[in-house]
XYZ file of C-alpha atoms in Angstrom:
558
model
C -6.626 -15.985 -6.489
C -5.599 -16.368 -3.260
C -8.287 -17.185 -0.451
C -8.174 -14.596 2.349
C -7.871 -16.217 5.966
C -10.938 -15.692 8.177
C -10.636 -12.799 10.661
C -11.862 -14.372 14.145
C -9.866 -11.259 16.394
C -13.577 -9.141 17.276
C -14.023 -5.996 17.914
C -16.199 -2.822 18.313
C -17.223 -2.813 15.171
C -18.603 -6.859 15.214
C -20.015 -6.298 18.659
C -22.492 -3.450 16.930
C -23.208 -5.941 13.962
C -23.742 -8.891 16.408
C -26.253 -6.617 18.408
C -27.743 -5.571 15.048
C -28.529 -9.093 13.962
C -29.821 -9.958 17.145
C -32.037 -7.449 17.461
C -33.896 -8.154 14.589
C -32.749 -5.046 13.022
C -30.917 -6.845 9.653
C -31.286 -10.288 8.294
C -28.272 -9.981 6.610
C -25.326 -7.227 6.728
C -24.500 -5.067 3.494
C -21.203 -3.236 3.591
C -19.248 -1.553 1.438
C -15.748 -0.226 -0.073
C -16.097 3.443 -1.281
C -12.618 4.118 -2.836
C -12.174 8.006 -5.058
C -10.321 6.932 -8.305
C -7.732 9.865 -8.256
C -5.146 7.863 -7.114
C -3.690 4.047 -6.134
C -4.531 2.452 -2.881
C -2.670 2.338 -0.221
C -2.127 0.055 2.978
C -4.543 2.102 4.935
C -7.297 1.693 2.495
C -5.852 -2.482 2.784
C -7.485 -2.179 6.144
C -10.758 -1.077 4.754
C -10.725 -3.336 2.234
C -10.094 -6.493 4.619
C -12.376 -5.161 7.483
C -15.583 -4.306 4.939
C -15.137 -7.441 2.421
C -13.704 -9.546 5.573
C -16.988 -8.348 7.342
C -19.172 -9.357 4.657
C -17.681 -13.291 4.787
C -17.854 -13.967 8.011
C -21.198 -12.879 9.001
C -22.026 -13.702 6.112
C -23.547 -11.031 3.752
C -22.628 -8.807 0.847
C -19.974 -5.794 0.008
C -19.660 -3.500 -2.770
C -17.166 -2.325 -4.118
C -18.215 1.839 -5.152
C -15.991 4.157 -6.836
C -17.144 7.325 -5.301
C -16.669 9.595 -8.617
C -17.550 13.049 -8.183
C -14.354 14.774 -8.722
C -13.285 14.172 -12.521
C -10.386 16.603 -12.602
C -8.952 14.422 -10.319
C -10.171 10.663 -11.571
C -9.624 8.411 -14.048
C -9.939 5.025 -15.449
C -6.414 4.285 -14.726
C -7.115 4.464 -11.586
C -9.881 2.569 -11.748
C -8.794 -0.242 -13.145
C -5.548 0.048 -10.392
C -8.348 -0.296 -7.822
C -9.901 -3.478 -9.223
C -6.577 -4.820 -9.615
C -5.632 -4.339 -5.838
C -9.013 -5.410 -4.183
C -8.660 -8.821 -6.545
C -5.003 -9.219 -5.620
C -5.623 -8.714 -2.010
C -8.549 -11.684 -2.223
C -11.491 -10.620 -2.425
C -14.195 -10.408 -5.099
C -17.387 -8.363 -5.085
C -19.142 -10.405 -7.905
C -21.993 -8.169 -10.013
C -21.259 -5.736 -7.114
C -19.493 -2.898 -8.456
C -20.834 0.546 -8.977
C -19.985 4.150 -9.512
C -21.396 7.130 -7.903
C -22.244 8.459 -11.033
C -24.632 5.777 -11.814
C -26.601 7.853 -9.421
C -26.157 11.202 -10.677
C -29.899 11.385 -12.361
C -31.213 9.974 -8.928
C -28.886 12.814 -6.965
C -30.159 15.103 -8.816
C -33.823 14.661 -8.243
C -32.886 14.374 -4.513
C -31.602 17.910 -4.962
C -34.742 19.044 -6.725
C -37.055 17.715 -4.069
C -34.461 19.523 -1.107
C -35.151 22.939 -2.978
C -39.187 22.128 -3.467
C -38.998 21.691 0.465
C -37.573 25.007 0.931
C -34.290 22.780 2.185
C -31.617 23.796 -0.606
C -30.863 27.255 -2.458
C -28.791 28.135 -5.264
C -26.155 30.551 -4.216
C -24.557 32.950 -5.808
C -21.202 33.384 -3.596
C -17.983 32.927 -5.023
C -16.095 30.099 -3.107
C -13.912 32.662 -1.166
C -16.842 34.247 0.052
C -18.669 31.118 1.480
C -15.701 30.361 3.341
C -15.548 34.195 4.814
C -19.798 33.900 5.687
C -19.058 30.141 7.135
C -17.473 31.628 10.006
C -15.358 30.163 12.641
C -15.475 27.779 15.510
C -15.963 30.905 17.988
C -17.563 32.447 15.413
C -21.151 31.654 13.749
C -21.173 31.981 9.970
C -23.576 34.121 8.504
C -26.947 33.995 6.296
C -25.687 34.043 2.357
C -27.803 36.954 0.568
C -29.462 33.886 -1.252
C -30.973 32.013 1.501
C -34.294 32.812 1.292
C -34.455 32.923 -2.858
C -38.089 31.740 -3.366
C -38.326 27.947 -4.367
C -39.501 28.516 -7.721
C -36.552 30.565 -8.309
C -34.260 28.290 -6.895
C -35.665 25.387 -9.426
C -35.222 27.399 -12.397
C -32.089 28.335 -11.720
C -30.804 24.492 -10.756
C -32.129 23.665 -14.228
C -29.955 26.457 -15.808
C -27.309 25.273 -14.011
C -27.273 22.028 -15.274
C -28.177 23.248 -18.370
C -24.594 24.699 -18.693
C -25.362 28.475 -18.196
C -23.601 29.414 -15.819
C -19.450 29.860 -15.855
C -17.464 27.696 -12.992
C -17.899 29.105 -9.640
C -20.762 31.717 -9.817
C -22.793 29.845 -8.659
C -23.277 26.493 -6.237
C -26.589 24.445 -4.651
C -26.192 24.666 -0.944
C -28.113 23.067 1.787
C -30.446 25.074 3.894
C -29.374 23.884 7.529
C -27.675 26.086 10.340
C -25.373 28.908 9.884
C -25.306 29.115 13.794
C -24.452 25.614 14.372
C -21.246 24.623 15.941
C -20.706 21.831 13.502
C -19.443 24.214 10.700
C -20.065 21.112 8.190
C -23.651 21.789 8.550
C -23.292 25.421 7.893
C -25.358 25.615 4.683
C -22.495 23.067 2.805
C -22.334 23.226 -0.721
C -24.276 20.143 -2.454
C -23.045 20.948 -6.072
C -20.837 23.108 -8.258
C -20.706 23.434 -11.563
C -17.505 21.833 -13.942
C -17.174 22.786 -17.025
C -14.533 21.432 -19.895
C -13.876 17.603 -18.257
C -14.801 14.357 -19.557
C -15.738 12.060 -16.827
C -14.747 8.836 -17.379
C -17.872 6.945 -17.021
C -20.351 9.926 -18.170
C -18.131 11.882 -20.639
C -18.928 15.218 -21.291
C -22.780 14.674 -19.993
C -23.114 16.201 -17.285
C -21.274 19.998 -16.196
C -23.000 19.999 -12.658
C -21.014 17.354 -10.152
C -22.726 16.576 -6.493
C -19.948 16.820 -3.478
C -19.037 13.896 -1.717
C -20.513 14.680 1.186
C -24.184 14.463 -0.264
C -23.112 11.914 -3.043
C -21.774 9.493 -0.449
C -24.739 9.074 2.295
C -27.126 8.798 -0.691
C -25.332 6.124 -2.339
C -25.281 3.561 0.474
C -28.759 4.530 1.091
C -29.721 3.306 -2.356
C -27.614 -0.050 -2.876
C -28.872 -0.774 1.006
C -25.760 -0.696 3.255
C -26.562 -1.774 6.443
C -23.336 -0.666 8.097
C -21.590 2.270 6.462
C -17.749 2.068 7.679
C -15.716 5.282 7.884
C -12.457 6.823 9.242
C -12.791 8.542 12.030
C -12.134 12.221 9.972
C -15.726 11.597 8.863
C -16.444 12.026 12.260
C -17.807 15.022 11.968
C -19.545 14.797 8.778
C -22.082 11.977 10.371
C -24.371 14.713 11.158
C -24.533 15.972 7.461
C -24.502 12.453 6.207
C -28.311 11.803 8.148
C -29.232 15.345 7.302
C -29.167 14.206 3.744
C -30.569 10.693 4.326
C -33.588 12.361 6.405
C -34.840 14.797 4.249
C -34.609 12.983 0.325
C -37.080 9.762 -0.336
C -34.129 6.953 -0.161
C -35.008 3.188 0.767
C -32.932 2.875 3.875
C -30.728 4.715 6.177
C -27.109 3.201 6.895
C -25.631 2.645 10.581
C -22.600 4.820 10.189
C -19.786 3.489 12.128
C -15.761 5.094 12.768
C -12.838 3.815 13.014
C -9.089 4.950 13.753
C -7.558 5.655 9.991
C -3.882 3.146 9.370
C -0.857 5.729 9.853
C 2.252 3.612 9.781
C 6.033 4.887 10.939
C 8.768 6.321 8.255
C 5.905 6.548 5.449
C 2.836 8.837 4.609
C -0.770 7.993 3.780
C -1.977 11.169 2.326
C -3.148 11.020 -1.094
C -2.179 14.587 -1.721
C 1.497 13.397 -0.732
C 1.632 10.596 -2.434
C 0.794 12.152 -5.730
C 3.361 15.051 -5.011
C 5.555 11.968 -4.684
C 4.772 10.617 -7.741
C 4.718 13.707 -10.075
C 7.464 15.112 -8.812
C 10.177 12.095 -9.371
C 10.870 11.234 -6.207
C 9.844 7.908 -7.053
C 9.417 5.736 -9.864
C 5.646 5.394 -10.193
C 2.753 4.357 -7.951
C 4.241 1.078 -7.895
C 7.782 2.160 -6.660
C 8.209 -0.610 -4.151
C 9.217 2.510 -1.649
C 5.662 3.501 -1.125
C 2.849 2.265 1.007
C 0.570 1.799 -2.417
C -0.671 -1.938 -2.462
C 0.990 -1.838 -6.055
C 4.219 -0.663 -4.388
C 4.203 -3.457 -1.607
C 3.230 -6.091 -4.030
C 5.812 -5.087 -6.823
C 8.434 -4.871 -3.132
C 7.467 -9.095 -3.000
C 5.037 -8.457 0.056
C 1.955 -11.365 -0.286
C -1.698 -10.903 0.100
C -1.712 -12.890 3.127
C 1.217 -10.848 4.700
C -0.818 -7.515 4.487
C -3.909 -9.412 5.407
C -2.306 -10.971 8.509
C -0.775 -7.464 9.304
C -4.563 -5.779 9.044
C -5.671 -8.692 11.683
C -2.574 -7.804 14.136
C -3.573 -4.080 14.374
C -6.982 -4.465 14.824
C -10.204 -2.000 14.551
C -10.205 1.053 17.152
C -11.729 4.426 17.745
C -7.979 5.522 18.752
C -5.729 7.071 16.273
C -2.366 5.596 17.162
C 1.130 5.237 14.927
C 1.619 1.701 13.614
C 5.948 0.623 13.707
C 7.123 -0.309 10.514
C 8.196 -3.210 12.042
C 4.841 -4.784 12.534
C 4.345 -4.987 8.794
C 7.650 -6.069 8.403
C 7.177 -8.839 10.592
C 3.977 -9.597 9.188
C 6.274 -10.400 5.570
C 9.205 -12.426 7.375
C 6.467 -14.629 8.747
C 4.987 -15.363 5.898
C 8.286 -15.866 3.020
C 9.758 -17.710 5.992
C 7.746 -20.497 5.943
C 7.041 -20.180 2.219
C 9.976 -18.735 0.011
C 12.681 -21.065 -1.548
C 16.066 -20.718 -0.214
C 18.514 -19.670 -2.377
C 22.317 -18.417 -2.702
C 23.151 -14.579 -4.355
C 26.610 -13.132 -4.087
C 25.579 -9.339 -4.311
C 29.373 -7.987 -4.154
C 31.337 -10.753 -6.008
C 34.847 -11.503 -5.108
C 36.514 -14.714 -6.831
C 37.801 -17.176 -4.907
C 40.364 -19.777 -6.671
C 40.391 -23.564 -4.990
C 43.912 -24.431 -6.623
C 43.701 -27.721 -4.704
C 40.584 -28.601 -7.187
C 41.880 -29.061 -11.374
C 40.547 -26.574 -13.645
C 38.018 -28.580 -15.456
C 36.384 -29.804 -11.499
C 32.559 -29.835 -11.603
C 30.684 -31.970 -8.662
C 27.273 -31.366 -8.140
C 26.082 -30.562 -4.686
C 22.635 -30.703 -2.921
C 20.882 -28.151 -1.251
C 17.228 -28.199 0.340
C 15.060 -25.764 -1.025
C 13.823 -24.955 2.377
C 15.217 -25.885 6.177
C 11.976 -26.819 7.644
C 9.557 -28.115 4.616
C 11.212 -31.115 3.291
C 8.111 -30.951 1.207
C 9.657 -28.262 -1.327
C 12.662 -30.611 -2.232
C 16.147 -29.787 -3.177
C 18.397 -28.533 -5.879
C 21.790 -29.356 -7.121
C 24.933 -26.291 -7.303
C 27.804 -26.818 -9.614
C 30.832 -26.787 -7.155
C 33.286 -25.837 -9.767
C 37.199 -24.250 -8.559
C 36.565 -20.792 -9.050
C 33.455 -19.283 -7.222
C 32.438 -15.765 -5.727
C 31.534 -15.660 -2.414
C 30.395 -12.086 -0.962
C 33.394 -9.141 -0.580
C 31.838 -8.793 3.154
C 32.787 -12.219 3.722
C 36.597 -11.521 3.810
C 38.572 -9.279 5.465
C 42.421 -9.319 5.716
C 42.139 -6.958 8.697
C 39.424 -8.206 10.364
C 37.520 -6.404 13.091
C 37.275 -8.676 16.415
C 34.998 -11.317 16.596
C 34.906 -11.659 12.500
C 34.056 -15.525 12.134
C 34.227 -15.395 7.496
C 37.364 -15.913 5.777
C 40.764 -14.162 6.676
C 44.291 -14.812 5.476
C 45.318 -18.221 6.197
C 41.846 -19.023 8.268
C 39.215 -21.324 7.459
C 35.317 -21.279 6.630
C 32.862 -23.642 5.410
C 31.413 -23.169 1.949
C 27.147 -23.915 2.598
C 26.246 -27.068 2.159
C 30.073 -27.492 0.451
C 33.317 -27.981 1.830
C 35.595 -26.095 4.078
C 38.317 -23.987 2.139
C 41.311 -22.135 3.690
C 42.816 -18.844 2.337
C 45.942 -19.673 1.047
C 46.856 -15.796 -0.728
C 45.484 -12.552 -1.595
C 45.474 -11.048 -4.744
C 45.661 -7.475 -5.521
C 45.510 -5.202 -8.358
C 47.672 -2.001 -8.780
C 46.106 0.038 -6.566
C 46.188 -2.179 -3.844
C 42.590 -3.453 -4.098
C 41.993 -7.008 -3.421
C 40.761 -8.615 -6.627
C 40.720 -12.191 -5.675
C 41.627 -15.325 -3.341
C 43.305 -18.485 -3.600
C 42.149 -20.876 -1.104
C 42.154 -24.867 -0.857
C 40.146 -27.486 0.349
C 39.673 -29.858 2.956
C 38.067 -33.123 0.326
C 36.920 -34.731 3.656
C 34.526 -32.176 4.830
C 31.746 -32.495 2.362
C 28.875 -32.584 5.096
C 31.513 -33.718 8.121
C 33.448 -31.617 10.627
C 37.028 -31.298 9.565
C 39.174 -33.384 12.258
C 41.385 -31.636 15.438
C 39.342 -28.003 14.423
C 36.798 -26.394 14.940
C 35.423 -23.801 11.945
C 32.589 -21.463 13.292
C 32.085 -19.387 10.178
C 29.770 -20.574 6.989
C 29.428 -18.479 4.002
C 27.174 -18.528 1.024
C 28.962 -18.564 -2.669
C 28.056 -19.757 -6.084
C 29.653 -20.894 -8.787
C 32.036 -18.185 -11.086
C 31.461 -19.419 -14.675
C 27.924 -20.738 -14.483
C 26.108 -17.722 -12.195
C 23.991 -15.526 -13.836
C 24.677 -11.919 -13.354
C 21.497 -9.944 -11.558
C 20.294 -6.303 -11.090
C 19.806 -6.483 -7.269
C 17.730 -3.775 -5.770
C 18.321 -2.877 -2.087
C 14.987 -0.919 -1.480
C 15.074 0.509 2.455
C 12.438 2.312 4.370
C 11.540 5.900 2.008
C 12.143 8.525 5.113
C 14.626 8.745 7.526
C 12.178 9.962 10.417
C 9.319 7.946 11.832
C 6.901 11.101 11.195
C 7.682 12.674 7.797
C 7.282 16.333 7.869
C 6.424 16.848 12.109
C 7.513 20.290 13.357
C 6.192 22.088 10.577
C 9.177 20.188 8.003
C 8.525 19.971 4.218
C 7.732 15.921 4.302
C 10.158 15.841 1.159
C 13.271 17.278 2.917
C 12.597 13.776 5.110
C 13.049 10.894 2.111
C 16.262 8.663 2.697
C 18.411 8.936 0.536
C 19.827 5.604 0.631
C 15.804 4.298 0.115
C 17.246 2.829 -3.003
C 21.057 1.196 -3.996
C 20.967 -0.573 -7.139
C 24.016 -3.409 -7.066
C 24.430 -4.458 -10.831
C 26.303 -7.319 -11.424
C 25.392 -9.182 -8.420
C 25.697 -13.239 -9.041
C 23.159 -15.660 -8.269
C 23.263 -19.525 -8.207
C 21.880 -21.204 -11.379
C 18.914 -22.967 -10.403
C 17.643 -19.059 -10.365
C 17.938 -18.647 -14.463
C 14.589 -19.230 -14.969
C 12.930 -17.210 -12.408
C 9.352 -15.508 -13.626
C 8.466 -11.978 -12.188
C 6.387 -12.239 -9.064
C 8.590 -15.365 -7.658
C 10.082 -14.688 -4.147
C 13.359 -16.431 -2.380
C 14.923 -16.286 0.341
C 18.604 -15.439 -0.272
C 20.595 -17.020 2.108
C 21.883 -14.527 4.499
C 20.784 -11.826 3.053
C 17.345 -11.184 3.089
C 14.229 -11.734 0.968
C 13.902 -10.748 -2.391
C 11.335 -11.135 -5.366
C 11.847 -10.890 -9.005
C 10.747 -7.641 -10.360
C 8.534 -6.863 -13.486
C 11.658 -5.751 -15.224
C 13.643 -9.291 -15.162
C 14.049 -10.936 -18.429
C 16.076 -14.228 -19.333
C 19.041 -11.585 -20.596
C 19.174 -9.875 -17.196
C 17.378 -11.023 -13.994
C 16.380 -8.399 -11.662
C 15.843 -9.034 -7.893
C 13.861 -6.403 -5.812
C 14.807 -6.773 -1.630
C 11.537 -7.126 0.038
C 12.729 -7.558 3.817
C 16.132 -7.746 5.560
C 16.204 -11.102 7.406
C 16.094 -8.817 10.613
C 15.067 -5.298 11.638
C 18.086 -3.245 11.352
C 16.100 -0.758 11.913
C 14.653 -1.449 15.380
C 18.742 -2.460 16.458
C 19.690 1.001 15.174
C 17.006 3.153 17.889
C 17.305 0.544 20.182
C 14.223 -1.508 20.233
C-alpha cells in the first residue's frame, strides 16, 4: 500500500482543531468518513477521505470509516466492498475502525422511544405528499400535523406496532416534535423514521421493516463512536441545527463539533450520485469504473496514482467557498507525478511501414534506449532496429502543411535514439492511399549529427515484425461543456462524443510484451497510458490516462 504524503498546507478547518487541543477541550481528535453504500466514490468524496483520515495522522488521532446505511433500496454490499477498496487504494487504513449505521439501529431506536416518552416525537399518520403540503414554504410557516399532540402512551404503542410490521409503507412515519413556525424548514417536525417493507438489508437482512433517516441516524452515530470533529459539506449546512437537536435531547456520550466545508465540483464532469448512476444504468458508460468518470475506480482503472489524487486534494485546499475546480488542475496533478515516475516507451498508434532498402533483409542491431530522461536510476532497454518498421501515419505527409518538421518525400528525420533515414518513394495502393515508404539510411548517424545538414525532426517507430499489436484506448474528457446540464440542459445531451476512440491494431515496441494490468508508461510523444484490466499476453490493451499537454486549455485559450 502506498503511504500517503503528509498534508502540511493548513487551513480553517486545522486552525479550529489546533484551538480545540489547546484549549483543553480534546486530548486527542476523532474524525470520521461517513460514506452511503448506494453507489462508488467519487473524487469529491477523495477529498473527504484525505482531509478526515489525513486529519487523523497528522494531529495525530483516530478516523472511522462508517457506512451510513439507512437506505437499503438503494445499498448494497457491492458497494461496500467498492468503498473499502477505494479508501485502501487511496492509502489509508482505519484498522478495527469500521462500522455501519445499522450496528446502531437497536440503540436508535431506544433514542426514539425516549424522544416520544419526553413528549419530543409523534407518530404521524400523513401520507408523504401531505407532510410536504403542511411543511410549508420559506414565506410560508408549515402547519401543526393532526397528530401532534397524540398522547405519549399512544405514540409508544403505536412505534412498537410499527416496528412490529403492522403498518403498510407510508401510512405512517415517527416525526420530531420541534417548530412548524421555524424558518429552518429542516426543523419543521422532520420525519425520524418510515417504515420499509419487502428489502433485505445487507448487514441486518430482513430484521428490521422500520429504517431511521439520515438526518437522525447520522448525528447519533458520531455521538456514540466519539467524534470529536464531525466534517461535512457545506449542503449540510442547514441541517446542523437538526443534527444538535437530536444530540441534545437523547442520552449519547458526547456531542461532535460539526464543521463545513465547500463540496469538490470539478469542470467537464458531474459529482452527483443520482447522475452518475443514470450514467451507469443507462449505457452511457461502461461501468462505475469507465475510466470517463470521476469514480476513484474510474480514475484508477484511467492509470491516475494515489499520490496524484492525493497531491491534487492538497492543491485545492479546504474552504467555506463553493468554487469550480479546472480539469486541468487534476490533470496536472497526473503529469507530475507519471513524469517523474513512468517508463518511457515507443507505440505507433496508426502504423505506416517504412522500408530501409539501404539495410539487407535479414538486418537486426540492437539499440539502447533509457527507460527514463532524467532517472538514470530506472536503466535502459534494447529495440530491435530491423529494415522494415512503422513509424506513426501523422509522422508523414507528402503535402505537408508549413512548418511540418516529420518525414516528407525526399526529406530527412531522425529515427529516436536510431539513425536518420530519408524518404526515398511512396507507395500507394489502388485507390491512391499511401500504404508504405521506402527510405534509406545515413550508417553514420547512430547517436551523431549527420555532416553539412541539419535534421530538426525526430520521430518515434518500432520495429514491423517483432511489435506486438495493442488495443489503444484514447479516453478524452466525458462532456463537451465545462458545466454539464447549465441553462436548464438535460446533462446527457452534454457527453462528448469523441470521450472514447478505440485504435485496434496499434504497435508497440517489444520490451512492452509482458506488461501486467495496472503498469503505466509514458509513450513517447504521445501521452501517458496504463495497461487496462482487459490486457492479456494474446492482446495488450493500453488505456490513455493524460495527453502530454492540455489540449484542452490551448483549444479555449488558457
Amino acid at each position: 500500500m502506498s503511504e500517503p504524503a503528509v498534508t502540511t498546507r493548513t487551513n480553517f478547518i486545522r486552525q479550529i482543531i489546533d484551538e480545540d487541543l489547546a484549549a483543553g477541550r480534546h486530548a486527542r481528535i476523532a474524525t470520521r468518513f461517513p460514506p452511503e453504500p448506494n453507489g462508488y466514490l467519487h473524487i469529491g468524496h477523495a477529498k473527504s477521505i484525505v482531509l478526515n483520515f489525513g486529519l487523523a495522522q497528522d494531529f495525530p488521532g483516530t478516523c472511522n470509516l462508517r457506512f451510513d446505511d439507512t437506505n437499503p433500496h438503494k445499498e448494497n454490499r457491492e458497494f461496500v466492498e467498492a468503498i473499502k477498496a477505494d479508501v485502501r487504494w487511496l492509502g489509508y487504513d482505519w484498522g478495527e475502525r469500521v462500522y455501519f449505521a445499522s450496528d446502531y439501529f437497536e440503540q436508535l431506536y431506544g433514542f426514539a422511544v425516549e424522544l416520544i416518552e419526553k413528549g419530543l416525537a409523534y407518530v404521524c399518520d400523513l401520507s408523504a405528499e401531505e407532510i410536504r403540503e403542511y411543511r410549508g414554504t420559506l414565506t410560508v410557516p408549515g402547519r401543526d400535523s393532526p397528530c401532534r399532540d397524540r398522547p405519549v402512551a399512544e405514540n409508544l404503542a403505536l412505534f412498537r406496532r410499527m416496528r412490529a410490521g403492522e403498518f403498510p409503507d407510508g401510512t405512517r412515519t415517527l416525526r420530531a416534535r420541534i417548530d412548524m413556525a421555524s424558518p429552518n424548514i429542516n426543523l419543521r417536525d422532520p420525519v425520524l423514521y418510515r417504515i420499509r417493507h419487502g428489502v433485505i438489508h445487507h448487514q441486518t437482512g430482513s430484521e428490521w421493516c422500520l429504517y431511521p433517516t439520515y438526518d437522525y441516524t447520522h448525528p447519533i452515530s458520531d455521538a456514540l463512536e466519539g467524534i470529536t470533529h464531525s466534517l461535512c459539506t457545506l449542503e449540510f449546512e442547514d441541517h446542523r441545527p437538526l443534527y444538535d437537536w437530536c444530540i441534545d435531547h437523547v442520552s449519547v456520550p458526547c456531542k461532535p463539533r460539526q464543521i463545513e466545508f465547500s463540496r469538490l465540483n470539478v469542470e467537464y464532469t458531474v459529482m452527483s450520485k443520482r447522475r452518475l448512476t443514470q450514467l451507469v444504468d443507462e449505457g452511457h458508460v461502461q461501468g462505475w469504473d469507465d475510466p470517463r468518470l470521476p469514480t476513484i475506480a474510474g480514475l484508477r482503472r484511467r492509470g491516475y496514482t494515489p499520490t496524484a489524487i492525493r497531491t491534487f486534494c492538497d492543491r485545492i485546499g479546504v474552504t467555506k467557498s463553493d468554487n469550480l475546480v479546472e480539469m486541468a488542475m487534476l490533470e496536472s496533478a497526473i503529469r507530475d507525478d507519471l513524469d517523474a515516475s513512468a517508463p518511457r516507451r515507443m507505440a505507433v498508434l496508426r502504423p505506416l511501414k517504412v522500408i530501409i532498402e539501404t539495410l539487407p533483409a535479414d538486418h537486426s542491431e540492437s539499440l539502447e534506449a533509457a527507460n527514463h530522461p532524467k532517472d538514470a536510476t530506472q536503466g535502459s532497454r534494447r529495440i530491435p532496429f530491423t529494415r522494415e518498421i512503422y513509424i506513426d501515419r501523422e509522422d508523414f505527409a507528402e503535402d505537408p502543411p508549413k512548418g511540418f518538421k516529420r518525414l516528407v518525400p525526399g526529406g530527412e528525420v531522425r529515427l529516436r535514439y536510431g539513425y536518420v533515414i530519408r524518404c526515398e518513394a511512396v507507395v500507394k495502393d489502388e485507390t491512391g492511399a499511401v500504404v508504405a515508404l521506402r527510405a534509406s539510411h545515413d550508417p553514420a548517424t547512430l547517436g551523431a549529427n549527420p555532416e553539412g545538414r541539419k535534421v530538426k525532426g525526430v520521430i518515434h517507430w518500432v520495429p514491423a515484425a517483432e511489435a506486438p499489436a495493442a488495443e489503444v484506448r484514447l479516453y478524452d474528457r466525458l462532456f463537451q461543456v465545462p458545466e454539464p446540464g447549465s441553462d436548464g440542459r438535460d446533462f446527457r445531451d452534454d457527453i462528448n462524443p469523441a470521450s472514447l476512440v478505440v485504435i485496434d491494431g496499434a504497435r508497440v515496441e517489444p520490451a512492452l510484451a509482458g506488461a501486467q494490468p495496472g503498469e503505466r508508461f509514458q509513450f513517447e510523444r504521445e501521452g501517458y497510458f496504463v495497461v487496462d484490466p482487459d490486457s492479456s499476453a494474446e492482446r495488450l490493451c493500453f488505456n490513455r490516462t493524460v495527453g502530454l499537454r492540455d489540449s484542452w486549455g490551448k483549444a479555449q485559450g488558457r
